Short mmCIF file of C-alpha atoms in Angstrom, two decimals:
data_model
loop_
_atom_site.label_atom_id
_atom_site.label_comp_id
_atom_site.label_asym_id
_atom_site.label_seq_id
_atom_site.Cartn_x
_atom_site.Cartn_y
_atom_site.Cartn_z
CA MET A 1 207.26 43.56 74.93
CA THR A 2 209.23 40.43 74.16
CA THR A 3 212.15 40.73 71.77
CA ALA A 4 214.83 38.41 70.66
CA ALA A 5 217.97 37.61 72.82
CA SER A 6 219.99 38.89 69.92
CA ASP A 7 218.62 42.37 70.31
CA LEU A 8 219.38 42.36 74.05
CA ARG A 9 223.18 41.56 73.19
CA TYR A 10 224.03 44.85 71.86
CA ALA A 11 221.96 46.93 74.53
CA ARG A 12 224.11 49.58 76.20
CA ARG A 13 222.70 48.62 79.81
CA VAL A 14 221.16 45.46 80.77
CA CYS A 15 219.10 44.57 83.90
CA PHE A 16 218.01 41.00 84.96
CA PHE A 17 215.21 41.84 87.44
CA ALA A 18 213.85 39.12 89.78
CA HIS A 19 210.10 39.30 90.51
CA TYR A 20 207.94 37.23 92.74
CA ASP A 21 204.43 37.93 94.24
CA ARG A 22 202.70 35.35 96.44
CA PHE A 23 199.21 36.47 95.32
CA GLY A 24 199.95 36.55 91.65
CA GLU A 25 199.86 40.35 91.30
CA VAL A 26 202.15 43.00 89.75
CA ALA A 27 202.36 45.80 92.39
CA ASP A 28 202.48 49.41 91.13
CA HIS A 29 205.90 50.08 92.73
CA VAL A 30 207.45 47.32 90.61
CA LEU A 31 206.15 49.06 87.41
CA LEU A 32 207.45 52.36 88.64
CA TYR A 33 210.89 50.82 89.26
CA LEU A 34 210.84 49.16 85.88
CA ASP A 35 210.16 52.44 84.20
CA ALA A 36 212.81 54.17 86.22
CA LEU A 37 215.39 51.50 85.06
CA ALA A 38 214.38 52.14 81.47
CA GLU A 39 214.75 55.78 81.93
CA ALA A 40 218.22 55.20 83.12
CA GLY A 41 219.05 53.41 80.04
CA PHE A 42 218.52 49.78 80.92
CA SER A 43 216.85 47.02 78.82
CA VAL A 44 215.06 45.23 81.51
CA VAL A 45 214.56 41.21 81.61
CA VAL A 46 212.00 40.55 84.03
CA LEU A 47 212.27 36.83 85.60
CA SER A 48 209.08 36.12 87.31
CA SER A 49 208.61 33.09 89.47
CA ALA A 50 204.96 34.23 90.34
CA THR A 51 201.81 32.57 89.18
CA LEU A 52 200.48 35.26 87.01
CA ASP A 53 197.42 35.36 84.69
CA GLU A 54 197.48 36.66 81.12
CA ALA A 55 196.57 40.16 82.26
CA ALA A 56 199.26 40.29 84.78
CA GLN A 57 201.92 39.07 82.26
CA ALA A 58 200.66 41.82 79.79
CA ARG A 59 201.02 44.38 82.57
CA LEU A 60 204.69 43.43 82.94
CA ARG A 61 205.40 43.10 79.25
CA GLY A 62 204.44 46.68 78.78
CA HIS A 63 207.14 47.81 81.13
CA CYS A 64 210.24 45.70 80.26
CA HIS A 65 212.21 44.54 77.16
CA THR A 66 211.56 40.88 77.77
CA LEU A 67 209.48 38.71 80.32
CA VAL A 68 210.70 35.38 81.32
CA MET A 69 208.15 33.26 83.18
CA ARG A 70 209.92 30.60 85.31
CA ALA A 71 209.38 28.07 88.04
CA ASN A 72 209.56 29.23 91.65
CA GLU A 73 213.00 27.67 92.28
CA GLY A 74 216.22 29.16 93.69
CA LEU A 75 214.77 32.62 94.49
CA ASP A 76 216.49 35.76 92.80
CA PHE A 77 219.86 33.62 92.13
CA GLY A 78 218.07 30.94 90.39
CA GLY A 79 216.46 33.50 88.04
CA TRP A 80 219.71 35.56 87.52
CA GLY A 81 221.42 32.25 86.79
CA GLU A 82 218.71 31.36 84.28
CA ALA A 83 219.10 34.66 82.60
CA MET A 84 222.83 34.25 82.32
CA ARG A 85 222.38 31.10 80.39
CA ARG A 86 219.66 32.39 78.09
CA PHE A 87 221.11 35.88 77.23
CA LEU A 88 224.87 36.10 77.55
CA PRO A 89 227.12 37.03 75.74
CA LEU A 90 226.25 40.82 76.17
CA GLU A 91 228.13 43.79 74.96
CA ALA A 92 226.72 46.07 77.64
CA GLU A 93 228.71 48.63 79.81
CA PHE A 94 226.69 47.50 82.87
CA LEU A 95 224.76 44.46 83.97
CA LEU A 96 222.46 45.17 86.75
CA LEU A 97 221.13 42.42 89.01
CA ALA A 98 218.12 43.71 90.90
CA ASN A 99 214.74 42.55 92.40
CA ASP A 100 211.35 43.77 93.60
CA SER A 101 212.21 43.79 97.30
CA VAL A 102 212.50 47.48 97.61
CA TYR A 103 210.42 50.72 97.11
CA ALA A 104 212.75 52.25 94.49
CA PRO A 105 213.80 54.76 93.38
CA VAL A 106 212.93 57.46 95.84
CA THR A 107 215.21 59.80 93.92
CA SER A 108 216.42 59.91 90.39
CA LEU A 109 217.92 56.47 89.56
CA ALA A 110 219.83 57.80 86.72
CA ASP A 111 221.49 60.35 89.09
CA PHE A 112 222.13 57.70 91.65
CA ILE A 113 223.91 55.59 89.13
CA ASP A 114 226.01 58.47 87.79
CA ARG A 115 227.05 59.42 91.40
CA LEU A 116 227.94 55.61 92.19
CA THR A 117 229.92 54.96 89.15
CA ALA A 118 231.96 58.20 89.22
CA VAL A 119 234.30 56.03 91.40
CA PRO A 120 236.12 53.32 89.36
CA ALA A 121 235.18 49.86 90.52
CA ASP A 122 234.18 46.56 89.11
CA VAL A 123 231.17 45.86 91.18
CA TYR A 124 228.68 48.65 92.70
CA GLY A 125 226.08 47.94 95.27
CA ALA A 126 223.44 50.07 97.00
CA ILE A 127 224.13 48.64 100.36
CA GLU A 128 227.07 46.82 102.13
CA SER A 129 225.79 44.69 104.86
CA ARG A 130 227.95 43.45 107.90
CA GLU A 131 225.72 40.47 108.69
CA HIS A 132 227.46 37.35 108.52
CA ALA A 133 230.46 38.93 106.75
CA PRO A 134 230.89 42.15 104.81
CA HIS A 135 229.07 41.86 101.53
CA LEU A 136 227.05 43.84 98.94
CA GLN A 137 223.36 43.03 99.20
CA SER A 138 221.95 41.47 96.07
CA TRP A 139 218.91 43.56 95.51
CA PHE A 140 221.07 46.08 93.49
CA LEU A 141 224.31 44.91 92.10
CA LEU A 142 225.79 46.83 89.16
CA LEU A 143 228.46 44.94 87.32
CA ARG A 144 231.08 45.94 84.61
CA PRO A 145 232.07 43.57 81.99
CA ALA A 146 235.26 42.61 83.86
CA VAL A 147 233.13 40.90 86.46
CA TYR A 148 229.97 39.50 84.46
CA THR A 149 232.28 38.11 81.62
CA SER A 150 234.71 36.56 84.11
CA ALA A 151 234.79 32.69 84.55
CA THR A 152 234.73 33.23 88.26
CA PHE A 153 231.28 35.05 88.10
CA ARG A 154 229.91 32.80 85.43
CA ASP A 155 230.73 29.57 87.26
CA PHE A 156 229.28 31.00 90.46
CA MET A 157 226.05 31.96 88.89
CA ALA A 158 225.73 28.62 86.93
CA ALA A 159 226.07 26.63 90.15
CA PRO A 160 222.51 25.25 90.98
CA VAL A 161 220.71 26.56 94.05
CA ASP A 162 220.18 23.84 96.55
CA PRO A 163 216.32 23.30 96.84
CA ALA A 164 216.83 22.20 100.40
CA LEU A 165 218.15 25.52 101.54
CA ASP A 166 215.93 28.03 103.21
CA LYS A 167 215.84 31.69 102.37
CA ASP A 168 218.43 32.54 105.17
CA ALA A 169 220.86 29.77 104.10
CA ILE A 170 220.61 30.92 100.45
CA ILE A 171 221.40 34.49 101.44
CA LEU A 172 224.61 33.09 103.26
CA ALA A 173 225.57 30.74 100.43
CA ARG A 174 224.71 33.12 97.52
CA GLU A 175 224.56 36.73 98.44
CA VAL A 176 227.36 36.67 100.96
CA GLY A 177 229.12 34.02 98.77
CA LEU A 178 229.03 36.06 95.73
CA THR A 179 230.95 38.96 97.38
CA ARG A 180 233.37 36.51 99.03
CA THR A 181 233.91 34.77 95.50
CA LEU A 182 234.70 37.92 93.71
CA ASP A 183 236.91 39.29 96.45
CA THR A 184 239.04 35.99 96.14
CA ALA A 185 238.87 35.85 92.43
CA PRO A 186 242.08 34.00 91.03
CA SER A 187 243.05 36.83 88.71
CA ARG A 188 242.70 39.65 91.23
CA GLY A 189 240.15 40.70 93.78
CA MET A 190 237.14 42.74 92.19
CA ARG A 191 236.94 46.31 93.31
CA ARG A 192 233.64 46.95 94.85
CA THR A 193 232.00 50.08 96.28
CA THR A 194 228.87 51.82 97.51
CA LEU A 195 228.05 55.33 98.07
CA ALA A 196 228.30 54.73 101.65
CA LEU A 197 231.69 53.32 101.38
CA GLN A 198 232.59 56.46 99.32
CA GLY A 199 231.21 58.56 102.31
CA ARG A 200 227.84 59.47 100.73
CA SER A 201 224.25 58.65 101.11
CA SER A 202 222.60 56.51 98.57
CA GLY A 203 218.95 57.35 99.05
CA ILE A 204 217.90 54.89 96.27
CA GLY A 205 215.04 53.20 98.05
CA ARG A 206 213.71 51.50 101.17
CA SER A 207 213.02 47.93 101.91
CA ILE A 208 209.66 46.35 101.79
CA PRO A 209 208.60 44.85 104.95
CA PRO A 210 208.26 40.93 104.84
CA ILE A 211 204.68 39.67 104.37
#
């Protein structure tokens, strides 16, 4: 269903969910993930850069709070940045940035989030990668208000994604860059954690092989 941005402002938990399908389809696993997010208390905004017919759009709308159809520009960060411009301010206890690149959840998403957030932090991730530099992978980033309302985060997300960059360069500039930016925030470094950093297994999902 599509509802006003003002309704979203007072949601307890909000998820900005990036979606793309090269064939213009909505996969079953995407709908299962969206339903699990709703069951975990999230009002989900789907940001789709796929070319979807009316039936596919209707299918997505039936599983989210709001569907935003957008140009295929900037990959996930382009969509999340657009959502920030459209829907902030929010009063949610958590803002989740997620995408459709994993088969998830394979266990209870609500339980996973409860276990993850039992440790105080500002930023929670499912996975910390060591490629390029230690950083939280952007397919699941759970943010407390201290982060998503900060000027540091807003400015980073507002910066346009260079259309000349390929996917790997965008990962380096945006995914790795976001963790680096939050770690060196002027006010204080943002505390970040994953279940692995807490010495526990996440079990949230598994990656979808590239097509």
